[in-house]
Amino acid sequence: MSRSIWMNGTLVAPKDARISVFDHGLLYGDGCFEGIRVYGGNVFKLRAHVERMQASARSIHLDPPYSDEELTDAIIETVEANRIDDGYVRAVYTRGEGSLGLSPSSCSDPSCIIIADTISLYPDEMYVDGMAVIIAQRPRIPIQCLDPQIKTLNYLNNILAKVEAIEAGVLEAIMLNIDGDVAECTGDNIFLAKDGIIVTPDTSAGMLHGITRRFVVEEVAPACGYTVEERTVAKEELFEADEIFLTGTAAEVIGVSSVDGQPIGAGVVGPITTQLVEQFRSMVAGTVCNR
Ligand code: PMP
């Protein structure tokens, strides 16, 4: 089947989906994006993703080139055109073409790109056996420098922490903030369970305000009879936890078996995580596009 990419209002063939070498999205990582899931042909948490995309754009002084409604329609149009039943959508705003200088004022025309494709998650066996992770040496960028809640096109802070993980032979790294407390992972948020209580770093830790994180706090955990405490989480708590799990659009909910080679709990996916994974899956199966 031929794929099509939505670019600035038109569906085009991938070979025709091109941006300028003068686009500040390429030259400086100047832009923002969203990763969104499609379950059973329905876009999951569409409104939340559209709102976060527009908020990211405004935070970097990029006037969104499309309204919430227009962006919503474009995402659905792209999913339908590509007949994606279970898949992933990448929506991107770039600053647009400009001069070689830093100033965004030379870029008058931001670009919008929407790609709908299939997705490769972490390997299936990791959902059963749990995932080994490390703690990255590199801290997450502090809120005062570039607020990690802005989902910008510049992911090098995360990419370099991901490289640390890969060099250590694992797929994900926990990132601490500059105070040494737990912030999030390179592409996922993090939760701990201890003595039947679930905690997750509060947003003041400096992290992407994950849409899956919010779904787990507000819907999945309550449906399983848990409330989630959002508070500062010290690094030491990681090693005292009974269970750790990660959440993200691509990862969904996945258990952690070890941190820096030290087993978490019994070193397997614990009962709370297992319950949340099952609950998450049954809830997303009933997804409707919420425009
Ligand atoms: N943190 C970071 C750094 C991310 O890139 C992501 C998304 N991959 C997440 C957390 C999870 O956010 P969401 O649940 O909205 O996908």
mmCIF file of C-alpha atoms and ligand atoms in Angstrom:
data_model
loop_
_atom_site.group_PDB
_atom_site.id
_atom_site.type_symbol
_atom_site.label_atom_id
_atom_site.label_comp_id
_atom_site.label_asym_id
_atom_site.label_seq_id
_atom_site.Cartn_x
_atom_site.Cartn_y
_atom_site.Cartn_z
ATOM 1 C CA MET A 1 0.000 0.000 0.000
ATOM 2 C CA SER A 2 1.357 3.427 -0.797
ATOM 3 C CA ARG A 3 2.017 5.656 2.175
ATOM 4 C CA SER A 4 1.234 9.315 2.322
ATOM 5 C CA ILE A 5 2.621 12.068 4.469
ATOM 6 C CA TRP A 6 0.613 15.123 5.436
ATOM 7 C CA MET A 7 2.663 18.246 4.709
ATOM 8 C CA ASN A 8 1.364 21.750 5.176
ATOM 9 C CA GLY A 9 -2.181 20.890 4.217
ATOM 10 C CA THR A 10 -1.629 18.252 1.533
ATOM 11 C CA LEU A 11 -1.127 14.488 1.503
ATOM 12 C CA VAL A 12 1.970 13.693 -0.540
ATOM 13 C CA ALA A 13 4.031 10.594 -1.354
ATOM 14 C CA PRO A 14 6.984 10.069 1.042
ATOM 15 C CA LYS A 15 9.453 10.892 -1.748
ATOM 16 C CA ASP A 16 7.793 14.287 -2.139
ATOM 17 C CA ALA A 17 7.701 15.052 1.590
ATOM 18 C CA ARG A 18 10.735 17.315 1.788
ATOM 19 C CA ILE A 19 11.894 20.186 3.907
ATOM 20 C CA SER A 20 14.477 22.838 3.134
ATOM 21 C CA VAL A 21 18.081 22.520 4.319
ATOM 22 C CA PHE A 22 17.522 26.059 5.630
ATOM 23 C CA ASP A 23 14.709 24.911 7.937
ATOM 24 C CA HIS A 24 15.634 25.820 11.516
ATOM 25 C CA GLY A 25 14.058 22.544 12.598
ATOM 26 C CA LEU A 26 17.012 20.851 10.899
ATOM 27 C CA LEU A 27 19.660 23.498 11.573
ATOM 28 C CA TYR A 28 18.855 24.020 15.269
ATOM 29 C CA GLY A 29 16.294 21.452 16.390
ATOM 30 C CA ASP A 30 13.952 24.427 16.455
ATOM 31 C CA GLY A 31 10.448 22.981 16.509
ATOM 32 C CA CYS A 32 8.286 20.594 18.471
ATOM 33 C CA PHE A 33 6.542 17.271 18.008
ATOM 34 C CA GLU A 34 4.145 14.656 19.337
ATOM 35 C CA GLY A 35 4.104 10.862 19.267
ATOM 36 C CA ILE A 36 0.564 9.491 19.335
ATOM 37 C CA ARG A 37 -0.898 5.971 19.293
ATOM 38 C CA VAL A 38 -3.715 4.546 17.245
ATOM 39 C CA TYR A 39 -5.661 1.623 18.698
ATOM 40 C CA GLY A 40 -8.311 -0.087 16.587
ATOM 41 C CA GLY A 41 -8.285 2.824 14.129
ATOM 42 C CA ASN A 42 -8.943 5.358 16.897
ATOM 43 C CA VAL A 43 -6.403 7.974 17.909
ATOM 44 C CA PHE A 44 -5.640 7.616 21.634
ATOM 45 C CA LYS A 45 -5.897 10.783 23.782
ATOM 46 C CA LEU A 46 -5.971 12.915 20.661
ATOM 47 C CA ARG A 47 -7.158 16.077 22.397
ATOM 48 C CA ALA A 48 -4.388 15.875 25.013
ATOM 49 C CA HIS A 49 -1.744 15.426 22.311
ATOM 50 C CA VAL A 50 -3.069 18.312 20.229
ATOM 51 C CA GLU A 51 -3.136 20.543 23.315
ATOM 52 C CA ARG A 52 0.428 19.567 24.259
ATOM 53 C CA MET A 53 1.671 20.159 20.698
ATOM 54 C CA GLN A 54 0.132 23.633 20.590
ATOM 55 C CA ALA A 55 1.468 24.412 24.077
ATOM 56 C CA SER A 56 4.975 23.235 23.085
ATOM 57 C CA ALA A 57 4.829 25.481 20.010
ATOM 58 C CA ARG A 58 3.739 28.522 22.028
ATOM 59 C CA SER A 59 6.440 27.856 24.647
ATOM 60 C CA ILE A 60 9.117 28.229 21.979
ATOM 61 C CA HIS A 61 7.407 31.322 20.517
ATOM 62 C CA LEU A 62 6.244 29.434 17.455
ATOM 63 C CA ASP A 63 2.765 30.567 16.537
ATOM 64 C CA PRO A 64 0.956 27.284 15.752
ATOM 65 C CA PRO A 65 0.356 27.311 11.983
ATOM 66 C CA TYR A 66 -2.863 25.303 12.479
ATOM 67 C CA SER A 67 -5.669 25.602 15.009
ATOM 68 C CA ASP A 68 -6.452 22.755 17.433
ATOM 69 C CA GLU A 69 -9.350 21.747 15.188
ATOM 70 C CA GLU A 70 -7.277 21.832 12.004
ATOM 71 C CA LEU A 71 -4.456 19.815 13.565
ATOM 72 C CA THR A 72 -6.950 17.274 14.916
ATOM 73 C CA ASP A 73 -8.548 16.874 11.485
ATOM 74 C CA ALA A 74 -5.146 16.565 9.804
ATOM 75 C CA ILE A 75 -4.050 13.790 12.188
ATOM 76 C CA ILE A 76 -7.255 11.822 11.604
ATOM 77 C CA GLU A 77 -7.021 12.382 7.847
ATOM 78 C CA THR A 78 -3.446 11.018 7.831
ATOM 79 C CA VAL A 79 -4.388 7.939 9.883
ATOM 80 C CA GLU A 80 -7.311 7.219 7.576
ATOM 81 C CA ALA A 81 -5.337 7.823 4.366
ATOM 82 C CA ASN A 82 -2.698 5.340 5.524
ATOM 83 C CA ARG A 83 -5.329 2.855 6.805
ATOM 84 C CA ILE A 84 -3.574 2.609 10.158
ATOM 85 C CA ASP A 85 -5.470 0.351 12.527
ATOM 86 C CA ASP A 86 -2.854 -0.091 15.255
ATOM 87 C CA GLY A 87 0.039 2.255 14.848
ATOM 88 C CA TYR A 88 1.788 5.465 15.653
ATOM 89 C CA VAL A 89 1.519 9.046 14.495
ATOM 90 C CA ARG A 90 4.328 11.574 14.512
ATOM 91 C CA ALA A 91 3.228 15.199 14.246
ATOM 92 C CA VAL A 92 5.950 17.824 13.829
ATOM 93 C CA TYR A 93 6.098 21.604 13.639
ATOM 94 C CA THR A 94 9.379 23.007 12.382
ATOM 95 C CA ARG A 95 10.274 26.703 12.614
ATOM 96 C CA GLY A 96 10.530 26.794 8.821
ATOM 97 C CA GLU A 97 13.027 28.097 6.329
ATOM 98 C CA GLY A 98 15.222 30.984 7.442
ATOM 99 C CA SER A 99 18.702 32.451 7.318
ATOM 100 C CA LEU A 100 21.711 30.693 8.833
ATOM 101 C CA GLY A 101 21.516 32.867 11.948
ATOM 102 C CA LEU A 102 19.810 31.693 15.130
ATOM 103 C CA SER A 103 17.030 34.229 15.150
ATOM 104 C CA PRO A 104 13.632 32.663 14.483
ATOM 105 C CA SER A 105 12.450 36.008 13.136
ATOM 106 C CA SER A 106 14.026 35.118 9.779
ATOM 107 C CA CYS A 107 11.592 32.171 9.527
ATOM 108 C CA SER A 108 8.159 33.354 8.521
ATOM 109 C CA ASP A 109 6.545 30.099 7.561
ATOM 110 C CA PRO A 110 6.523 27.150 9.987
ATOM 111 C CA SER A 111 5.991 23.677 8.548
ATOM 112 C CA CYS A 112 3.682 20.942 9.764
ATOM 113 C CA ILE A 113 4.439 17.316 8.982
ATOM 114 C CA ILE A 114 2.294 14.326 10.011
ATOM 115 C CA ILE A 115 3.500 10.758 9.536
ATOM 116 C CA ALA A 116 1.371 7.698 10.352
ATOM 117 C CA ASP A 117 3.142 4.375 10.529
ATOM 118 C CA THR A 118 3.388 1.108 12.410
ATOM 119 C CA ILE A 119 5.378 1.028 15.632
ATOM 120 C CA SER A 120 8.046 -1.190 17.093
ATOM 121 C CA LEU A 121 7.733 -1.434 20.856
ATOM 122 C CA TYR A 122 10.265 -2.908 23.217
ATOM 123 C CA PRO A 123 10.605 -6.666 22.601
ATOM 124 C CA ASP A 124 7.551 -8.667 23.745
ATOM 125 C CA GLU A 125 9.521 -10.724 26.270
ATOM 126 C CA MET A 126 10.445 -7.544 28.182
ATOM 127 C CA TYR A 127 6.780 -7.031 29.052
ATOM 128 C CA VAL A 128 6.854 -10.478 30.675
ATOM 129 C CA ASP A 129 10.346 -10.586 32.188
ATOM 130 C CA GLY A 130 10.834 -6.889 32.863
ATOM 131 C CA MET A 131 13.367 -4.472 31.542
ATOM 132 C CA ALA A 132 16.863 -3.794 32.838
ATOM 133 C CA VAL A 133 17.682 -0.077 33.056
ATOM 134 C CA ILE A 134 20.544 2.078 34.278
ATOM 135 C CA ILE A 135 20.731 5.480 35.911
ATOM 136 C CA ALA A 136 22.301 7.886 33.436
ATOM 137 C CA GLN A 137 25.282 9.963 34.579
ATOM 138 C CA ARG A 138 23.915 12.853 32.557
ATOM 139 C CA PRO A 139 21.173 14.820 34.364
ATOM 140 C CA ARG A 140 17.950 15.942 32.694
ATOM 141 C CA ILE A 141 18.081 19.539 31.490
ATOM 142 C CA PRO A 142 16.795 21.796 34.301
ATOM 143 C CA ILE A 143 13.425 23.498 33.894
ATOM 144 C CA GLN A 144 15.140 26.904 34.033
ATOM 145 C CA CYS A 145 17.277 26.061 30.971
ATOM 146 C CA LEU A 146 14.803 24.334 28.672
ATOM 147 C CA ASP A 147 11.686 23.020 30.372
ATOM 148 C CA PRO A 148 11.491 19.283 29.592
ATOM 149 C CA GLN A 149 7.699 19.596 29.437
ATOM 150 C CA ILE A 150 8.222 21.276 26.046
ATOM 151 C CA LYS A 151 8.458 18.431 23.552
ATOM 152 C CA THR A 152 11.010 20.122 21.315
ATOM 153 C CA LEU A 153 12.783 18.682 18.296
ATOM 154 C CA ASN A 154 16.037 18.876 20.239
ATOM 155 C CA TYR A 155 16.261 15.534 22.033
ATOM 156 C CA LEU A 156 20.028 15.406 22.443
ATOM 157 C CA ASN A 157 19.881 15.438 26.252
ATOM 158 C CA ASN A 158 17.783 12.269 26.048
ATOM 159 C CA ILE A 159 19.674 10.757 23.123
ATOM 160 C CA LEU A 160 22.996 11.027 24.935
ATOM 161 C CA ALA A 161 21.485 9.382 28.027
ATOM 162 C CA LYS A 162 20.045 6.693 25.740
ATOM 163 C CA VAL A 163 23.563 6.136 24.375
ATOM 164 C CA GLU A 164 24.738 5.590 27.965
ATOM 165 C CA ALA A 165 22.016 2.922 28.285
ATOM 166 C CA ILE A 166 22.959 1.240 25.034
ATOM 167 C CA GLU A 167 26.641 1.243 25.984
ATOM 168 C CA ALA A 168 25.650 -0.446 29.248
ATOM 169 C CA GLY A 169 23.731 -3.086 27.272
ATOM 170 C CA VAL A 170 20.207 -1.950 28.223
ATOM 171 C CA LEU A 171 17.446 -0.104 26.397
ATOM 172 C CA GLU A 172 16.431 2.671 28.784
ATOM 173 C CA ALA A 173 18.054 5.006 31.319
ATOM 174 C CA ILE A 174 16.593 6.760 34.330
ATOM 175 C CA MET A 175 17.472 10.454 34.311
ATOM 176 C CA LEU A 176 17.944 12.371 37.552
ATOM 177 C CA ASN A 177 17.474 16.118 37.767
ATOM 178 C CA ILE A 178 20.314 18.427 38.797
ATOM 179 C CA ASP A 179 19.265 18.030 42.455
ATOM 180 C CA GLY A 180 19.911 14.293 42.110
ATOM 181 C CA ASP A 181 16.239 13.296 42.396
ATOM 182 C CA VAL A 182 14.449 11.050 39.927
ATOM 183 C CA ALA A 183 12.983 12.942 36.950
ATOM 184 C CA GLU A 184 12.026 10.484 34.192
ATOM 185 C CA CYS A 185 13.621 8.220 31.577
ATOM 186 C CA THR A 186 14.941 9.114 28.131
ATOM 187 C CA GLY A 187 11.573 8.431 26.487
ATOM 188 C CA ASP A 188 9.310 7.290 29.321
ATOM 189 C CA ASN A 189 7.999 8.431 32.696
ATOM 190 C CA ILE A 190 8.709 6.393 35.818
ATOM 191 C CA PHE A 191 6.675 5.018 38.736
ATOM 192 C CA LEU A 192 7.690 3.093 41.885
ATOM 193 C CA ALA A 193 5.603 0.844 44.138
ATOM 194 C CA LYS A 194 6.558 0.274 47.780
ATOM 195 C CA ASP A 195 4.398 -1.464 50.383
ATOM 196 C CA GLY A 196 1.369 -1.238 48.075
ATOM 197 C CA ILE A 197 1.745 2.509 47.474
ATOM 198 C CA ILE A 198 2.486 3.842 44.000
ATOM 199 C CA VAL A 199 4.554 7.017 43.635
ATOM 200 C CA THR A 200 5.809 9.018 40.680
ATOM 201 C CA PRO A 201 7.959 12.156 40.569
ATOM 202 C CA ASP A 202 5.818 15.287 40.554
ATOM 203 C CA THR A 203 6.160 17.541 37.556
ATOM 204 C CA SER A 204 8.424 19.983 39.438
ATOM 205 C CA ALA A 205 11.172 17.330 39.036
ATOM 206 C CA GLY A 206 11.480 18.532 35.434
ATOM 207 C CA MET A 207 10.063 16.063 32.946
ATOM 208 C CA LEU A 208 7.780 15.662 30.010
ATOM 209 C CA HIS A 209 4.245 15.683 31.397
ATOM 210 C CA GLY A 210 3.500 12.301 29.869
ATOM 211 C CA ILE A 211 0.023 11.660 28.567
ATOM 212 C CA THR A 212 0.389 7.972 29.464
ATOM 213 C CA ARG A 213 1.598 9.021 32.929
ATOM 214 C CA ARG A 214 -1.540 11.104 33.387
ATOM 215 C CA PHE A 215 -3.726 8.267 32.068
ATOM 216 C CA VAL A 216 -2.171 5.884 34.604
ATOM 217 C CA VAL A 217 -2.530 8.372 37.505
ATOM 218 C CA GLU A 218 -6.087 9.433 36.684
ATOM 219 C CA GLU A 219 -7.651 6.342 35.128
ATOM 220 C CA VAL A 220 -5.654 3.091 35.110
ATOM 221 C CA ALA A 221 -4.430 3.041 38.740
ATOM 222 C CA PRO A 222 -7.805 4.155 40.196
ATOM 223 C CA ALA A 223 -9.539 1.417 38.160
ATOM 224 C CA CYS A 224 -7.230 -1.053 39.947
ATOM 225 C CA GLY A 225 -8.002 0.507 43.357
ATOM 226 C CA TYR A 226 -4.785 2.531 43.716
ATOM 227 C CA THR A 227 -4.124 6.214 44.114
ATOM 228 C CA VAL A 228 -0.772 7.515 42.935
ATOM 229 C CA GLU A 229 1.308 9.878 45.081
ATOM 230 C CA GLU A 230 3.067 12.556 43.073
ATOM 231 C CA ARG A 231 6.061 13.842 45.041
ATOM 232 C CA THR A 232 9.836 14.194 45.011
ATOM 233 C CA VAL A 233 11.415 10.756 44.534
ATOM 234 C CA ALA A 234 14.987 10.330 45.813
ATOM 235 C CA LYS A 235 17.427 8.204 43.818
ATOM 236 C CA GLU A 236 17.852 5.830 46.818
ATOM 237 C CA GLU A 237 14.142 4.966 46.712
ATOM 238 C CA LEU A 238 14.719 3.224 43.391
ATOM 239 C CA PHE A 239 16.713 0.472 45.105
ATOM 240 C CA GLU A 240 14.236 0.132 47.978
ATOM 241 C CA ALA A 241 11.187 -0.165 45.697
ATOM 242 C CA ASP A 242 9.189 -3.397 45.427
ATOM 243 C CA GLU A 243 8.371 -2.582 41.814
ATOM 244 C CA ILE A 244 9.284 0.003 39.188
ATOM 245 C CA PHE A 245 7.461 0.547 35.930
ATOM 246 C CA LEU A 246 7.722 2.970 33.045
ATOM 247 C CA THR A 247 5.006 4.601 30.977
ATOM 248 C CA GLY A 248 5.004 6.140 27.521
ATOM 249 C CA THR A 249 3.051 6.350 24.322
ATOM 250 C CA ALA A 250 5.271 3.761 22.638
ATOM 251 C CA ALA A 251 6.168 1.698 25.726
ATOM 252 C CA GLU A 252 2.647 1.742 27.239
ATOM 253 C CA VAL A 253 3.272 0.288 30.756
ATOM 254 C CA ILE A 254 6.394 -1.841 31.195
ATOM 255 C CA GLY A 255 7.951 -3.325 34.330
ATOM 256 C CA VAL A 256 11.595 -2.824 35.322
ATOM 257 C CA SER A 257 13.541 -5.877 36.522
ATOM 258 C CA SER A 258 16.811 -4.207 37.540
ATOM 259 C CA VAL A 259 18.478 -0.825 37.935
ATOM 260 C CA ASP A 260 22.245 -0.609 37.461
ATOM 261 C CA GLY A 261 22.331 -4.408 37.654
ATOM 262 C CA GLN A 262 20.531 -4.539 41.039
ATOM 263 C CA PRO A 263 17.268 -6.520 40.971
ATOM 264 C CA ILE A 264 14.119 -4.563 41.851
ATOM 265 C CA GLY A 265 11.941 -6.554 44.264
ATOM 266 C CA ALA A 266 12.225 -10.162 43.183
ATOM 267 C CA GLY A 267 13.799 -9.081 39.882
ATOM 268 C CA VAL A 268 10.636 -9.904 37.946
ATOM 269 C CA VAL A 269 7.568 -7.909 36.934
ATOM 270 C CA GLY A 270 5.637 -7.464 40.196
ATOM 271 C CA PRO A 271 1.919 -7.975 40.837
ATOM 272 C CA ILE A 272 0.928 -4.285 40.829
ATOM 273 C CA THR A 273 2.676 -3.679 37.505
ATOM 274 C CA THR A 274 1.093 -6.810 36.020
ATOM 275 C CA GLN A 275 -2.348 -5.622 37.112
ATOM 276 C CA LEU A 276 -1.757 -2.143 35.651
ATOM 277 C CA VAL A 277 -0.453 -3.549 32.344
ATOM 278 C CA GLU A 278 -3.590 -5.675 31.968
ATOM 279 C CA GLN A 279 -5.877 -2.819 32.958
ATOM 280 C CA PHE A 280 -4.083 -0.439 30.570
ATOM 281 C CA ARG A 281 -4.480 -2.870 27.684
ATOM 282 C CA SER A 282 -8.150 -3.440 28.293
ATOM 283 C CA MET A 283 -8.802 0.312 28.597
ATOM 284 C CA VAL A 284 -6.959 1.312 25.396
ATOM 285 C CA ALA A 285 -8.772 -1.434 23.497
ATOM 286 C CA GLY A 286 -11.941 0.589 24.086
ATOM 287 C CA THR A 287 -10.388 3.817 22.816
ATOM 288 C CA VAL A 288 -12.488 6.321 20.918
ATOM 289 C CA CYS A 289 -11.041 9.323 19.101
ATOM 290 C CA ASN A 290 -11.657 12.186 21.521
ATOM 291 C CA ARG A 291 -11.715 15.246 19.358
HETATM 292 N N1 PMP B 1 9.417 11.405 28.784
HETATM 293 C C1 PMP B 1 10.006 11.657 27.604
HETATM 294 C C2 PMP B 1 11.322 12.324 27.595
HETATM 295 C C3 PMP B 1 9.372 11.281 26.406
HETATM 296 O O1 PMP B 1 9.951 11.530 25.233
HETATM 297 C C4 PMP B 1 8.122 10.633 26.462
HETATM 298 C C5 PMP B 1 7.417 10.254 25.188
HETATM 299 N N2 PMP B 1 8.110 9.279 24.475
HETATM 300 C C6 PMP B 1 7.559 10.368 27.722
HETATM 301 C C7 PMP B 1 8.224 10.793 28.861
HETATM 302 C C8 PMP B 1 6.210 9.721 27.841
HETATM 303 O O2 PMP B 1 5.231 10.655 27.450
HETATM 304 P P1 PMP B 1 3.872 10.196 26.751
HETATM 305 O O3 PMP B 1 3.212 9.281 27.700
HETATM 306 O O4 PMP B 1 3.120 11.463 26.540
HETATM 307 O O5 PMP B 1 4.257 9.499 25.499
#
